[in-house]
mmCIF file of N, CA, C and O in Angstrom:
data_model
loop_
_atom_site.group_PDB
_atom_site.id
_atom_site.type_symbol
_atom_site.label_atom_id
_atom_site.label_comp_id
_atom_site.label_asym_id
_atom_site.label_seq_id
_atom_site.Cartn_x
_atom_site.Cartn_y
_atom_site.Cartn_z
ATOM 1 N N LEU A 1492 38.481 48.763 23.723
ATOM 2 C CA LEU A 1492 37.160 49.268 23.398
ATOM 3 C C LEU A 1492 36.724 50.284 24.445
ATOM 4 O O LEU A 1492 37.042 50.128 25.631
ATOM 5 N N ILE A 1493 36.018 51.303 23.991
ATOM 6 C CA ILE A 1493 35.442 52.281 24.907
ATOM 7 C C ILE A 1493 33.966 52.463 24.545
ATOM 8 O O ILE A 1493 33.562 52.209 23.413
ATOM 9 N N PRO A 1494 33.141 52.921 25.499
ATOM 10 C CA PRO A 1494 31.745 53.208 25.169
ATOM 11 C C PRO A 1494 31.681 54.327 24.135
ATOM 12 O O PRO A 1494 32.361 55.349 24.275
ATOM 13 N N SER A 1495 30.864 54.145 23.117
ATOM 14 C CA SER A 1495 30.722 55.180 22.086
ATOM 15 C C SER A 1495 30.181 56.473 22.671
ATOM 16 O O SER A 1495 30.462 57.559 22.155
ATOM 17 N N ALA A 1496 29.421 56.391 23.760
ATOM 18 C CA ALA A 1496 28.896 57.594 24.412
ATOM 19 C C ALA A 1496 30.024 58.501 24.882
ATOM 20 O O ALA A 1496 29.861 59.724 24.938
ATOM 21 N N ALA A 1497 31.181 57.948 25.214
ATOM 22 C CA ALA A 1497 32.321 58.762 25.647
ATOM 23 C C ALA A 1497 32.814 59.657 24.508
ATOM 24 O O ALA A 1497 33.328 60.749 24.760
ATOM 25 N N LEU A 1498 32.643 59.226 23.272
ATOM 26 C CA LEU A 1498 33.071 60.021 22.119
ATOM 27 C C LEU A 1498 32.087 61.144 21.820
ATOM 28 O O LEU A 1498 32.447 62.141 21.198
ATOM 29 N N ARG A 1499 30.849 60.987 22.263
ATOM 30 C CA ARG A 1499 29.828 62.009 22.037
ATOM 31 C C ARG A 1499 29.781 63.039 23.162
ATOM 32 O O ARG A 1499 29.151 64.079 23.030
ATOM 33 N N PHE A 1500 30.448 62.774 24.281
ATOM 34 C CA PHE A 1500 30.407 63.660 25.441
ATOM 35 C C PHE A 1500 31.211 64.929 25.203
ATOM 36 O O PHE A 1500 32.327 64.890 24.696
ATOM 37 N N THR A 1501 30.621 66.057 25.561
ATOM 38 C CA THR A 1501 31.303 67.347 25.552
ATOM 39 C C THR A 1501 31.120 67.951 26.934
ATOM 40 O O THR A 1501 29.991 68.047 27.413
ATOM 41 N N PRO A 1502 32.190 68.350 27.601
ATOM 42 C CA PRO A 1502 32.029 68.897 28.948
ATOM 43 C C PRO A 1502 31.166 70.151 28.940
ATOM 44 O O PRO A 1502 31.217 70.932 27.990
ATOM 45 N N PRO A 1503 30.371 70.342 29.998
ATOM 46 C CA PRO A 1503 29.545 71.546 30.069
ATOM 47 C C PRO A 1503 30.420 72.781 30.215
ATOM 48 O O PRO A 1503 31.495 72.729 30.818
ATOM 49 N N VAL A 1504 29.956 73.878 29.651
ATOM 50 C CA VAL A 1504 30.670 75.139 29.749
ATOM 51 C C VAL A 1504 29.995 75.946 30.845
ATOM 52 O O VAL A 1504 28.801 76.198 30.784
ATOM 53 N N HIS A 1505 30.757 76.313 31.859
ATOM 54 C CA HIS A 1505 30.216 77.130 32.937
ATOM 55 C C HIS A 1505 30.373 78.581 32.543
ATOM 56 O O HIS A 1505 31.473 79.122 32.556
ATOM 57 N N GLU A 1506 29.251 79.193 32.172
ATOM 58 C CA GLU A 1506 29.295 80.585 31.732
ATOM 59 C C GLU A 1506 29.098 81.506 32.919
ATOM 60 O O GLU A 1506 28.342 81.211 33.836
ATOM 61 N N GLU A 1507 29.789 82.631 32.879
ATOM 62 C CA GLU A 1507 29.614 83.640 33.900
ATOM 63 C C GLU A 1507 28.295 84.348 33.649
ATOM 64 O O GLU A 1507 27.834 84.456 32.520
ATOM 65 N N LYS A 1508 27.700 84.848 34.711
ATOM 66 C CA LYS A 1508 26.471 85.619 34.560
ATOM 67 C C LYS A 1508 26.809 86.911 33.843
ATOM 68 O O LYS A 1508 27.672 87.669 34.254
ATOM 69 N N LYS A 1509 26.136 87.146 32.732
ATOM 70 C CA LYS A 1509 26.378 88.339 31.942
ATOM 71 C C LYS A 1509 25.098 89.156 31.906
ATOM 72 O O LYS A 1509 24.002 88.603 32.055
ATOM 73 N N PRO A 1510 25.206 90.435 31.667
ATOM 74 C CA PRO A 1510 23.997 91.242 31.549
ATOM 75 C C PRO A 1510 23.133 90.722 30.408
ATOM 76 O O PRO A 1510 23.631 90.179 29.425
ATOM 77 N N SER A 1511 21.849 90.883 30.558
ATOM 78 C CA SER A 1511 20.903 90.422 29.541
ATOM 79 C C SER A 1511 21.195 91.109 28.218
ATOM 80 O O SER A 1511 21.511 92.295 28.162
ATOM 81 N N THR A 1512 21.074 90.353 27.128
ATOM 82 C CA THR A 1512 21.311 90.927 25.804
ATOM 83 C C THR A 1512 20.020 91.445 25.190
ATOM 84 O O THR A 1512 20.007 91.868 24.058
ATOM 85 N N GLY A 1513 18.922 91.356 25.933
ATOM 86 C CA GLY A 1513 17.651 91.867 25.454
ATOM 87 C C GLY A 1513 16.949 90.868 24.559
ATOM 88 O O GLY A 1513 17.366 89.724 24.386
ATOM 89 N N LEU A 1514 15.860 91.299 23.988
ATOM 90 C CA LEU A 1514 15.017 90.441 23.157
ATOM 91 C C LEU A 1514 15.761 89.948 21.923
ATOM 92 O O LEU A 1514 15.689 88.776 21.578
ATOM 93 N N LEU A 1515 16.515 90.827 21.274
ATOM 94 C CA LEU A 1515 17.245 90.433 20.067
ATOM 95 C C LEU A 1515 18.243 89.326 20.365
ATOM 96 O O LEU A 1515 18.334 88.341 19.640
ATOM 97 N N GLY A 1516 18.988 89.458 21.468
ATOM 98 C CA GLY A 1516 19.967 88.449 21.841
ATOM 99 C C GLY A 1516 19.336 87.107 22.171
ATOM 100 O O GLY A 1516 19.913 86.058 21.939
ATOM 101 N N SER A 1517 18.122 87.138 22.716
ATOM 102 C CA SER A 1517 17.458 85.877 23.048
ATOM 103 C C SER A 1517 16.851 85.202 21.818
ATOM 104 O O SER A 1517 16.615 84.003 21.831
ATOM 105 N N LEU A 1518 16.616 85.946 20.755
ATOM 106 C CA LEU A 1518 16.029 85.365 19.546
ATOM 107 C C LEU A 1518 17.062 84.843 18.560
ATOM 108 O O LEU A 1518 16.788 83.906 17.811
ATOM 109 N N LEU A 1519 18.235 85.457 18.540
ATOM 110 C CA LEU A 1519 19.265 85.042 17.585
ATOM 111 C C LEU A 1519 20.016 83.836 18.124
ATOM 112 O O LEU A 1519 20.311 83.761 19.312
ATOM 113 N N PRO A 1520 20.346 82.882 17.264
ATOM 114 C CA PRO A 1520 21.095 81.710 17.732
ATOM 115 C C PRO A 1520 22.505 82.086 18.134
ATOM 116 O O PRO A 1520 23.088 83.026 17.613
ATOM 117 N N ARG A 1521 23.026 81.340 19.079
ATOM 118 C CA ARG A 1521 24.407 81.538 19.517
ATOM 119 C C ARG A 1521 25.341 80.809 18.571
ATOM 120 O O ARG A 1521 24.952 79.830 17.947
ATOM 121 N N PRO A 1522 26.598 81.249 18.505
ATOM 122 C CA PRO A 1522 27.566 80.497 17.691
ATOM 123 C C PRO A 1522 27.821 79.139 18.331
ATOM 124 O O PRO A 1522 27.578 78.957 19.525
ATOM 125 N N PRO A 1523 28.299 78.176 17.571
ATOM 126 C CA PRO A 1523 28.584 76.853 18.138
ATOM 127 C C PRO A 1523 29.538 76.962 19.314
ATOM 128 O O PRO A 1523 30.425 77.812 19.326
ATOM 129 N N ARG A 1524 29.351 76.065 20.325
ATOM 130 C CA ARG A 1524 30.201 76.099 21.521
ATOM 131 C C ARG A 1524 31.647 75.799 21.190
ATOM 132 O O ARG A 1524 32.546 76.385 21.737
ATOM 133 N N SER A 1525 31.877 74.837 20.331
ATOM 134 C CA SER A 1525 33.253 74.494 19.981
ATOM 135 C C SER A 1525 33.257 73.817 18.626
ATOM 136 O O SER A 1525 32.239 73.339 18.150
ATOM 137 N N ALA A 1526 34.439 73.749 18.056
ATOM 138 C CA ALA A 1526 34.586 73.037 16.784
ATOM 139 C C ALA A 1526 34.390 71.547 17.033
ATOM 140 O O ALA A 1526 34.537 71.062 18.140
ATOM 141 N N THR A 1527 34.067 70.845 15.994
ATOM 142 C CA THR A 1527 33.857 69.407 16.139
ATOM 143 C C THR A 1527 35.117 68.725 16.634
ATOM 144 O O THR A 1527 36.222 69.166 16.365
ATOM 145 N N GLN A 1528 34.932 67.642 17.375
ATOM 146 C CA GLN A 1528 36.064 66.919 17.952
ATOM 147 C C GLN A 1528 36.674 65.949 16.957
ATOM 148 O O GLN A 1528 37.757 65.451 17.177
ATOM 149 N N LYS A 1529 35.991 65.660 15.870
ATOM 150 C CA LYS A 1529 36.415 64.580 14.989
ATOM 151 C C LYS A 1529 37.169 65.109 13.774
ATOM 152 O O LYS A 1529 36.804 66.109 13.194
ATOM 153 N N ARG A 1530 38.214 64.399 13.421
ATOM 154 C CA ARG A 1530 38.956 64.698 12.201
ATOM 155 C C ARG A 1530 39.251 63.382 11.508
ATOM 156 O O ARG A 1530 39.702 62.434 12.125
ATOM 157 N N ASP A 1531 39.024 63.331 10.210
ATOM 158 C CA ASP A 1531 39.352 62.129 9.456
ATOM 159 C C ASP A 1531 40.807 62.201 9.019
ATOM 160 O O ASP A 1531 41.274 63.240 8.584
ATOM 161 N N ASP A 1532 41.507 61.092 9.166
ATOM 162 C CA ASP A 1532 42.857 61.050 8.616
ATOM 163 C C ASP A 1532 42.796 60.313 7.287
ATOM 164 O O ASP A 1532 41.749 59.915 6.831
ATOM 165 N N THR A 1533 43.915 60.137 6.651
ATOM 166 C CA THR A 1533 43.928 59.582 5.304
ATOM 167 C C THR A 1533 43.492 58.127 5.253
ATOM 168 O O THR A 1533 43.053 57.658 4.220
ATOM 169 N N ALA A 1534 43.587 57.387 6.342
ATOM 170 C CA ALA A 1534 43.211 55.976 6.338
ATOM 171 C C ALA A 1534 41.753 55.775 6.726
ATOM 172 O O ALA A 1534 41.320 54.650 6.926
ATOM 173 N N GLY A 1535 40.984 56.847 6.846
ATOM 174 C CA GLY A 1535 39.583 56.723 7.211
ATOM 175 C C GLY A 1535 39.364 56.588 8.710
ATOM 176 O O GLY A 1535 38.261 56.409 9.160
ATOM 177 N N ARG A 1536 40.421 56.674 9.480
ATOM 178 C CA ARG A 1536 40.296 56.624 10.932
ATOM 179 C C ARG A 1536 39.980 58.017 11.440
ATOM 180 O O ARG A 1536 40.244 59.003 10.775
ATOM 181 N N LYS A 1537 39.435 58.081 12.642
ATOM 182 C CA LYS A 1537 39.077 59.378 13.196
ATOM 183 C C LYS A 1537 39.905 59.684 14.434
ATOM 184 O O LYS A 1537 40.089 58.831 15.291
ATOM 185 N N GLN A 1538 40.399 60.925 14.507
ATOM 186 C CA GLN A 1538 41.050 61.375 15.723
ATOM 187 C C GLN A 1538 39.980 62.086 16.547
ATOM 188 O O GLN A 1538 39.311 62.996 16.054
ATOM 189 N N GLU A 1539 39.794 61.638 17.786
ATOM 190 C CA GLU A 1539 38.737 62.160 18.624
ATOM 191 C C GLU A 1539 39.248 62.416 20.029
ATOM 192 O O GLU A 1539 40.379 62.066 20.362
ATOM 193 N N LEU A 1540 38.390 63.019 20.847
ATOM 194 C CA LEU A 1540 38.715 63.278 22.243
ATOM 195 C C LEU A 1540 37.763 62.510 23.142
ATOM 196 O O LEU A 1540 36.572 62.421 22.859
ATOM 197 N N VAL A 1541 38.301 61.970 24.219
ATOM 198 C CA VAL A 1541 37.474 61.469 25.312
ATOM 199 C C VAL A 1541 37.950 62.209 26.553
ATOM 200 O O VAL A 1541 39.048 62.756 26.595
ATOM 201 N N TRP A 1542 37.107 62.234 27.562
ATOM 202 C CA TRP A 1542 37.400 62.964 28.785
ATOM 203 C C TRP A 1542 37.512 61.988 29.938
ATOM 204 O O TRP A 1542 36.707 61.077 30.076
ATOM 205 N N THR A 1543 38.537 62.183 30.758
ATOM 206 C CA THR A 1543 38.745 61.334 31.925
ATOM 207 C C THR A 1543 38.780 62.215 33.168
ATOM 208 O O THR A 1543 39.241 63.355 33.113
ATOM 209 N N PRO A 1544 38.278 61.696 34.299
ATOM 210 C CA PRO A 1544 38.390 62.463 35.538
ATOM 211 C C PRO A 1544 39.822 62.393 36.062
ATOM 212 O O PRO A 1544 40.435 61.328 36.082
ATOM 213 N N LYS A 1545 40.372 63.553 36.404
ATOM 214 C CA LYS A 1545 41.753 63.601 36.897
ATOM 215 C C LYS A 1545 41.854 64.725 37.922
ATOM 216 O O LYS A 1545 41.636 65.886 37.589
ATOM 217 N N ASN A 1546 42.142 64.364 39.167
ATOM 218 C CA ASN A 1546 42.282 65.341 40.254
ATOM 219 C C ASN A 1546 41.060 66.244 40.383
ATOM 220 O O ASN A 1546 41.175 67.453 40.565
ATOM 221 N N GLY A 1547 39.865 65.681 40.229
ATOM 222 C CA GLY A 1547 38.637 66.453 40.374
ATOM 223 C C GLY A 1547 38.272 67.297 39.174
ATOM 224 O O GLY A 1547 37.295 68.033 39.195
ATOM 225 N N GLU A 1548 39.033 67.223 38.113
ATOM 226 C CA GLU A 1548 38.785 67.981 36.884
ATOM 227 C C GLU A 1548 38.662 67.004 35.723
ATOM 228 O O GLU A 1548 39.061 65.850 35.823
ATOM 229 N N LEU A 1549 38.125 67.484 34.605
ATOM 230 C CA LEU A 1549 38.065 66.664 33.398
ATOM 231 C C LEU A 1549 39.295 66.941 32.557
ATOM 232 O O LEU A 1549 39.677 68.087 32.353
ATOM 233 N N SER A 1550 39.908 65.872 32.073
ATOM 234 C CA SER A 1550 41.112 65.979 31.266
ATOM 235 C C SER A 1550 40.849 65.351 29.902
ATOM 236 O O SER A 1550 40.364 64.222 29.811
ATOM 237 N N ALA A 1551 41.172 66.079 28.827
ATOM 238 C CA ALA A 1551 40.962 65.586 27.467
ATOM 239 C C ALA A 1551 42.067 64.605 27.093
ATOM 240 O O ALA A 1551 43.244 64.847 27.363
ATOM 241 N N VAL A 1552 41.675 63.500 26.467
ATOM 242 C CA VAL A 1552 42.625 62.496 26.006
ATOM 243 C C VAL A 1552 42.374 62.273 24.513
ATOM 244 O O VAL A 1552 41.332 61.756 24.124
ATOM 245 N N PRO A 1553 43.316 62.692 23.640
ATOM 246 C CA PRO A 1553 43.142 62.453 22.205
ATOM 247 C C PRO A 1553 43.436 60.994 21.883
ATOM 248 O O PRO A 1553 44.314 60.370 22.478
ATOM 249 N N LEU A 1554 42.669 60.447 20.959
ATOM 250 C CA LEU A 1554 42.906 59.076 20.519
ATOM 251 C C LEU A 1554 42.407 58.897 19.097
ATOM 252 O O LEU A 1554 41.706 59.730 18.558
ATOM 253 N N VAL A 1555 42.831 57.806 18.494
ATOM 254 C CA VAL A 1555 42.409 57.454 17.134
ATOM 255 C C VAL A 1555 41.513 56.234 17.252
ATOM 256 O O VAL A 1555 41.883 55.242 17.887
ATOM 257 N N THR A 1556 40.316 56.328 16.654
ATOM 258 C CA THR A 1556 39.359 55.238 16.746
ATOM 259 C C THR A 1556 39.267 54.467 15.437
ATOM 260 O O THR A 1556 39.614 54.968 14.383
ATOM 261 N N GLY A 1557 38.764 53.261 15.576
ATOM 262 C CA GLY A 1557 38.578 52.394 14.416
ATOM 263 C C GLY A 1557 37.115 52.018 14.274
ATOM 264 O O GLY A 1557 36.239 52.873 14.283
ATOM 265 N N SER A 1558 36.840 50.739 14.226
ATOM 266 C CA SER A 1558 35.495 50.221 14.011
ATOM 267 C C SER A 1558 34.602 50.449 15.223
ATOM 268 O O SER A 1558 35.076 50.561 16.353
ATOM 269 N N THR A 1559 33.297 50.495 14.970
ATOM 270 C CA THR A 1559 32.310 50.643 16.035
ATOM 271 C C THR A 1559 31.074 49.822 15.714
ATOM 272 O O THR A 1559 30.768 49.569 14.546
ATOM 273 N N ASN A 1560 30.375 49.397 16.760
ATOM 274 C CA ASN A 1560 29.082 48.739 16.563
ATOM 275 C C ASN A 1560 27.964 49.639 17.066
ATOM 276 O O ASN A 1560 26.823 49.223 17.182
ATOM 277 N N GLY A 1561 28.285 50.897 17.387
ATOM 278 C CA GLY A 1561 27.313 51.844 17.887
ATOM 279 C C GLY A 1561 27.338 51.952 19.404
ATOM 280 O O GLY A 1561 27.077 53.009 19.952
ATOM 281 N N SER A 1562 27.654 50.874 20.080
ATOM 282 C CA SER A 1562 27.735 50.887 21.540
ATOM 283 C C SER A 1562 29.176 50.970 22.024
ATOM 284 O O SER A 1562 29.475 51.658 22.994
ATOM 285 N N LEU A 1563 30.054 50.249 21.358
ATOM 286 C CA LEU A 1563 31.471 50.233 21.700
ATOM 287 C C LEU A 1563 32.290 50.623 20.476
ATOM 288 O O LEU A 1563 31.916 50.299 19.350
ATOM 289 N N THR A 1564 33.409 51.298 20.719
ATOM 290 C CA THR A 1564 34.278 51.739 19.634
ATOM 291 C C THR A 1564 35.701 51.275 19.908
ATOM 292 O O THR A 1564 36.185 51.356 21.031
ATOM 293 N N GLU A 1565 36.344 50.808 18.867
ATOM 294 C CA GLU A 1565 37.721 50.334 18.947
ATOM 295 C C GLU A 1565 38.678 51.530 19.066
ATOM 296 O O GLU A 1565 38.547 52.516 18.347
ATOM 297 N N VAL A 1566 39.641 51.437 19.968
ATOM 298 C CA VAL A 1566 40.681 52.454 20.109
ATOM 299 C C VAL A 1566 41.943 51.901 19.466
ATOM 300 O O VAL A 1566 42.458 50.867 19.868
ATOM 301 N N LEU A 1567 42.431 52.599 18.436
ATOM 302 C CA LEU A 1567 43.629 52.159 17.725
ATOM 303 C C LEU A 1567 44.898 52.703 18.359
ATOM 304 O O LEU A 1567 45.923 52.025 18.386
ATOM 305 N N SER A 1568 44.849 53.947 18.844
ATOM 306 C CA SER A 1568 46.004 54.528 19.518
ATOM 307 C C SER A 1568 45.546 55.693 20.370
ATOM 308 O O SER A 1568 44.480 56.258 20.167
ATOM 309 N N GLY A 1569 46.368 56.040 21.336
ATOM 310 C CA GLY A 1569 46.069 57.157 22.226
ATOM 311 C C GLY A 1569 46.565 56.850 23.621
ATOM 312 O O GLY A 1569 46.975 55.729 23.916
ATOM 313 N N GLU A 1570 46.513 57.845 24.464
ATOM 314 C CA GLU A 1570 47.010 57.702 25.830
ATOM 315 C C GLU A 1570 45.907 57.225 26.761
ATOM 316 O O GLU A 1570 45.541 57.905 27.715
ATOM 317 N N ILE A 1571 45.367 56.060 26.450
ATOM 318 C CA ILE A 1571 44.314 55.474 27.269
ATOM 319 C C ILE A 1571 44.677 54.022 27.530
ATOM 320 O O ILE A 1571 45.216 53.355 26.653
ATOM 321 N N GLU A 1572 44.431 53.585 28.742
ATOM 322 C CA GLU A 1572 44.795 52.233 29.148
ATOM 323 C C GLU A 1572 43.535 51.422 29.457
ATOM 324 O O GLU A 1572 42.517 51.999 29.833
ATOM 325 N N PRO A 1573 43.598 50.101 29.346
ATOM 326 C CA PRO A 1573 42.454 49.274 29.728
ATOM 327 C C PRO A 1573 42.068 49.539 31.189
ATOM 328 O O PRO A 1573 42.927 49.676 32.057
ATOM 329 N N GLY A 1574 40.780 49.678 31.432
ATOM 330 C CA GLY A 1574 40.273 49.926 32.773
ATOM 331 C C GLY A 1574 40.224 51.391 33.164
ATOM 332 O O GLY A 1574 39.712 51.735 34.225
ATOM 333 N N MET A 1575 40.749 52.261 32.321
ATOM 334 C CA MET A 1575 40.750 53.693 32.613
ATOM 335 C C MET A 1575 39.324 54.236 32.521
ATOM 336 O O MET A 1575 38.585 53.887 31.608
ATOM 337 N N ALA A 1576 38.929 55.081 33.467
ATOM 338 C CA ALA A 1576 37.583 55.669 33.464
ATOM 339 C C ALA A 1576 37.474 56.730 32.383
ATOM 340 O O ALA A 1576 38.379 57.549 32.205
ATOM 341 N N VAL A 1577 36.367 56.717 31.641
ATOM 342 C CA VAL A 1577 36.060 57.761 30.670
ATOM 343 C C VAL A 1577 34.679 58.309 31.010
ATOM 344 O O VAL A 1577 33.817 57.603 31.512
ATOM 345 N N VAL A 1578 34.474 59.588 30.751
ATOM 346 C CA VAL A 1578 33.221 60.243 31.090
ATOM 347 C C VAL A 1578 32.242 60.092 29.936
ATOM 348 O O VAL A 1578 32.582 60.339 28.791
ATOM 349 N N VAL A 1579 31.011 59.674 30.272
ATOM 350 C CA VAL A 1579 29.967 59.546 29.253
ATOM 351 C C VAL A 1579 28.826 60.534 29.504
ATOM 352 O O VAL A 1579 28.032 60.812 28.616
ATOM 353 N N ASP A 1580 28.735 61.104 30.728
ATOM 354 C CA ASP A 1580 27.688 62.052 31.071
ATOM 355 C C ASP A 1580 28.040 62.691 32.408
ATOM 356 O O ASP A 1580 28.884 62.199 33.134
ATOM 357 N N THR A 1581 27.377 63.799 32.717
ATOM 358 C CA THR A 1581 27.562 64.448 34.008
ATOM 359 C C THR A 1581 26.214 64.649 34.671
ATOM 360 O O THR A 1581 25.180 64.670 33.997
ATOM 361 N N ALA A 1582 26.226 64.796 35.961
ATOM 362 C CA ALA A 1582 25.015 65.089 36.722
ATOM 363 C C ALA A 1582 25.267 66.365 37.503
ATOM 364 O O ALA A 1582 26.367 66.587 38.012
ATOM 365 N N GLU A 1583 24.257 67.198 37.597
ATOM 366 C CA GLU A 1583 24.394 68.449 38.323
ATOM 367 C C GLU A 1583 23.948 68.238 39.758
ATOM 368 O O GLU A 1583 22.908 67.623 40.016
ATOM 369 N N ALA A 1584 24.704 68.758 40.689
ATOM 370 C CA ALA A 1584 24.356 68.637 42.105
ATOM 371 C C ALA A 1584 23.135 69.492 42.399
ATOM 372 O O ALA A 1584 23.018 70.629 41.928
ATOM 373 N N VAL A 1585 22.213 68.954 43.173
ATOM 374 C CA VAL A 1585 21.002 69.680 43.560
ATOM 375 C C VAL A 1585 21.146 70.078 45.014
ATOM 376 O O VAL A 1585 21.415 69.255 45.877
ATOM 377 N N ASN A 1586 20.994 71.368 45.280
ATOM 378 C CA ASN A 1586 21.115 71.862 46.660
ATOM 379 C C ASN A 1586 19.759 71.986 47.294
ATOM 380 O O ASN A 1586 18.807 72.328 46.797
#
């Protein structure tokens, strides 16, 4: 079982400072950051990604999930082991 929050986590995108796009650019919506992480397979299971800390970086781990109660989700297969840390949120350092 893993926390369901780990399945909802998407790593923050660090954008480079770009020149202002002006008023029009600030009013128009941006395209989605990424495609959805979830895919249904033929058995109704979902292939999803969770993120684990590895060498100071976040590493994506694909897995197939099963049942959930909203707080915890069953892992049917994937490269994840019991006790392995998964990321559910990040905090920004304040200087």
